[in-house]
Coordinates of C-alpha atoms in Angstrom, one line a residue:
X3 CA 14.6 7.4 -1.6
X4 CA 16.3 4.8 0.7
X5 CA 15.5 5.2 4.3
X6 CA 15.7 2.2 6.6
X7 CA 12.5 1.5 8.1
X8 CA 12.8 0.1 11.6
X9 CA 11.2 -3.3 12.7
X10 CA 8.1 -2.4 14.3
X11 CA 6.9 0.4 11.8
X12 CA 3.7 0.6 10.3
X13 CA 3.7 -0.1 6.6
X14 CA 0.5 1.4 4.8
X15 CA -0.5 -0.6 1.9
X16 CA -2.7 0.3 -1.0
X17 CA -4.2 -2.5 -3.5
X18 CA -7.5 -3.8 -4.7
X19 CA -10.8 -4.5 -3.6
X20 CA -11.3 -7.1 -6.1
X21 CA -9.1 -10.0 -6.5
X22 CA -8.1 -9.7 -9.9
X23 CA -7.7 -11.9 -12.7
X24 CA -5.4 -14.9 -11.8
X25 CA -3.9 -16.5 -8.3
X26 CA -0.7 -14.4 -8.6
X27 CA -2.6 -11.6 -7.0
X28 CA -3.4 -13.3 -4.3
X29 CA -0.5 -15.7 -3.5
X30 CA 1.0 -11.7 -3.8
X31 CA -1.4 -10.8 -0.8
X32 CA -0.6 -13.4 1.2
X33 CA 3.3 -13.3 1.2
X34 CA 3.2 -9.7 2.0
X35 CA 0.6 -10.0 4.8
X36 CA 3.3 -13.0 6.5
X37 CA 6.7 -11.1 5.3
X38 CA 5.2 -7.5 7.1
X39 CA 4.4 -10.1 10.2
X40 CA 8.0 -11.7 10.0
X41 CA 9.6 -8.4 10.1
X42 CA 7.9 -7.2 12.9
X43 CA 5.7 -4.9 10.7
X44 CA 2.1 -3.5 11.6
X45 CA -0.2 -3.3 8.7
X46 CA -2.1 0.1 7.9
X47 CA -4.9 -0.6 5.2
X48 CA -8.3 0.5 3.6
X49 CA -10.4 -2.5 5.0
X50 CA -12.2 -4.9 3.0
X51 CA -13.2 -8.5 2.6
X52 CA -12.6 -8.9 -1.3
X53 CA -9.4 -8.5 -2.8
X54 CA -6.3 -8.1 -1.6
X55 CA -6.6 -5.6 1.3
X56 CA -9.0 -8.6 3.2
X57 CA -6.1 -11.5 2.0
X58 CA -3.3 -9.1 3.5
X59 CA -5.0 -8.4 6.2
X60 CA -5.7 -12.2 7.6
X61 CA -2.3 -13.2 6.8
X62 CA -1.0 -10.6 8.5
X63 CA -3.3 -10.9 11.7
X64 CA -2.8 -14.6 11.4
X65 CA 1.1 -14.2 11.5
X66 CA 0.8 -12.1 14.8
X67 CA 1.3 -8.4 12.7
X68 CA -0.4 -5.1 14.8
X69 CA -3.5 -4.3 11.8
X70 CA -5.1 -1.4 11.5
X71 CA -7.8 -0.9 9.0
X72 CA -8.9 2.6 8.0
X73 CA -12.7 2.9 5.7
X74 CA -15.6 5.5 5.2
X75 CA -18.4 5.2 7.0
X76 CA -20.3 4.8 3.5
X77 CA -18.3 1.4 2.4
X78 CA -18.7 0.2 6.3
X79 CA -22.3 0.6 5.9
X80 CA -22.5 -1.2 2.5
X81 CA -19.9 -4.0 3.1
X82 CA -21.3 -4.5 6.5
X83 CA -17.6 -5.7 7.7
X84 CA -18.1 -7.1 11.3
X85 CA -15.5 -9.3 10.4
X86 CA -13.1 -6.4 9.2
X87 CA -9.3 -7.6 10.4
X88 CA -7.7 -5.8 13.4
X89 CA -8.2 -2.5 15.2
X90 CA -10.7 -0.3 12.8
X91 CA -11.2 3.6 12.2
X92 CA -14.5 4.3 10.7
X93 CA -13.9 7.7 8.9
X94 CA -16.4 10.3 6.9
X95 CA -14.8 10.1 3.5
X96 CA -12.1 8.7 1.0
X97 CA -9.9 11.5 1.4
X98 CA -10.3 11.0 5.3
X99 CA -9.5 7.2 5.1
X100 CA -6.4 7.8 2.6
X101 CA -5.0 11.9 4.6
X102 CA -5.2 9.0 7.9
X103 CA -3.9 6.2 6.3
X104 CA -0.6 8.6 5.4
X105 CA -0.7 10.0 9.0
X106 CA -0.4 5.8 10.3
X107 CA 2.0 4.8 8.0
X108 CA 6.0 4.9 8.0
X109 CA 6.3 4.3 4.4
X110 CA 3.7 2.5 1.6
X111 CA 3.4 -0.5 -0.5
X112 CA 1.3 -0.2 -3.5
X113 CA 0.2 -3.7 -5.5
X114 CA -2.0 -4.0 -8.0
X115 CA -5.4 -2.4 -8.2
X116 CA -7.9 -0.4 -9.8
X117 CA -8.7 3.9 -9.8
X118 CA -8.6 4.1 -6.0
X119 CA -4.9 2.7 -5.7
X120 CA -3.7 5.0 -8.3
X121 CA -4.8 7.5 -6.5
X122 CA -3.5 7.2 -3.3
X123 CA -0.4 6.2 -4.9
X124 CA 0.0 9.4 -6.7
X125 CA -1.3 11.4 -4.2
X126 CA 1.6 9.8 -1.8
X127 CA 4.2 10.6 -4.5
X128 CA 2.9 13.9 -4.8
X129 CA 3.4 14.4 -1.0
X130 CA 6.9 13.7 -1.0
X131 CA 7.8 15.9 -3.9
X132 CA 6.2 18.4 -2.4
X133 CA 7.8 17.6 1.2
X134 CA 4.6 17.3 2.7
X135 CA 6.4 14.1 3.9
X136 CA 9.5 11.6 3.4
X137 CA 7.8 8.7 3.2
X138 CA 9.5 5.7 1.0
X139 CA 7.3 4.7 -1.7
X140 CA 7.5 0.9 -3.9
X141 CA 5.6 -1.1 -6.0
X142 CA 5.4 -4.5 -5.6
X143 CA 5.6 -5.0 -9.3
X144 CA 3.6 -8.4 -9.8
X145 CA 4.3 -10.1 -13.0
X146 CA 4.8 -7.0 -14.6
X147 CA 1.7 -5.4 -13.4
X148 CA 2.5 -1.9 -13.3
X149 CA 5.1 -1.9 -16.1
X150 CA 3.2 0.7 -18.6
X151 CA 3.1 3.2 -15.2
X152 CA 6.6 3.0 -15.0
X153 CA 7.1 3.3 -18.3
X154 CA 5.1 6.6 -18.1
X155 CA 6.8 8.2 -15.3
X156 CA 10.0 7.6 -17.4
X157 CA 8.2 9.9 -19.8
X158 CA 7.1 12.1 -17.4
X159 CA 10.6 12.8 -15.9
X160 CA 11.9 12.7 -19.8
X161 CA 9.8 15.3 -20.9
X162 CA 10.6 17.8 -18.0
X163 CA 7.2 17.3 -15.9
X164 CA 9.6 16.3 -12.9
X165 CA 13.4 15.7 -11.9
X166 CA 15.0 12.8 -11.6
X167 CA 14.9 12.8 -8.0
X168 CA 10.9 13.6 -8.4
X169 CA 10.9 10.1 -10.4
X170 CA 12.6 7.9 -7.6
X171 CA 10.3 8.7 -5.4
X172 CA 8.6 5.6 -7.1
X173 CA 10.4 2.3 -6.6
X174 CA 9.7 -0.9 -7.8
X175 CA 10.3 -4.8 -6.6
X176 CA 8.9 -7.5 -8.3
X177 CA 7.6 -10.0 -4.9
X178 CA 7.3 -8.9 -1.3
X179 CA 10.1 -9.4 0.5
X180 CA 12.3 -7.6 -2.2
X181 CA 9.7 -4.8 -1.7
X182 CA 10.2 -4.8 2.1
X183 CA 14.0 -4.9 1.3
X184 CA 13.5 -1.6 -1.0
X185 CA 11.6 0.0 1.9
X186 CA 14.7 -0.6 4.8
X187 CA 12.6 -3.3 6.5
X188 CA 14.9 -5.8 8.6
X189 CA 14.5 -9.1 9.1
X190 CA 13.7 -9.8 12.7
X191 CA 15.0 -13.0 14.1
X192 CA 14.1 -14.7 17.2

């Protein structure tokens, strides 16, 4: 799925709440927080201070990117995130924050993370098989991160649980900027 993505698009972005294991997951965060900035991308993510959706989200902010952060009430009232990044919707549930986060977003950007980013991830993929939506899909594949996922949707699409076309719906890109390349995102020069 190769659409070109326009400069000024909203890129949602799904990743973890905790930092991981490692300064790769980080330095990850913040190159794609400045690239999405650089290309004249807004930022749509689940809102936290941990992890990588807060390290995104400053480095985008910081770079002059339009954020928008989307969390359930519940995690607002037990983060306490008055110092949440950018413009922020305060919904009832998970499925709220991830249906508006797909509503926001122009295409996604999945990096490493725990249950919560597979499932929005699949449940994106699953959207565009079913034509729910068009929206491009890539994993910004750090050091390997999500190379036994891919290896499984090889086998999925292998053992006749989807089409070939079903199993690009899922890209890859090892770093950042070749992820914003994969999604159609220009460069933007001034």
């Amino acid at each position: 799925m190769s659409a070109t993505i326009s400069a000024s698009k909203r890129i949602g972005v799904f990743c973890g709440s905790r930092p991981g294991t490692g300064w790769k997951y980080e330095r990850t965060a913040l190159e794609l927080g400045a690239a999405l900035a650089r290309r004249g991308a807004g930022l749509i993510y689940g809102v936290g201070k941990r992890g990588a959706n807060g390290v995104i989200a400053r480095a985008a902010l910081k770079e002059g990117a339009r954020v928008t952060g989307v969390i359930p009430h519940e995690l607002y009232a037990q983060d306490h995130l008055p110092d949440a990044c950018g413009e922020i919707f305060v919904v009832r549930s998970l499925r709220e924050r991830t249906s508006l986060i797909y509503r926001l977003s122009d295409a996604f950007l999945v990096l490493p993370g725990g249950y919560d980013t597979l499932d929005q991830l699949m449940e994106t993929a699953a959207r565009n098989q079913l034509g729910v939506h068009r929206k491009p899909v890539v994993l910004v594949n750090v050091d390997g991160f999500f190379d036994p996922l891919l290896a499984m949707l090889d086998r999925m699409s292998e053992e006749g649980f989807f089409s070939a076309a079903d199993r690009a719906i899922v890209q890859t890109a090892p770093e950042p900027e070749a992820a914003l390349d994969a999604l159609g995102l220009p460069e933007v020069y001034c």
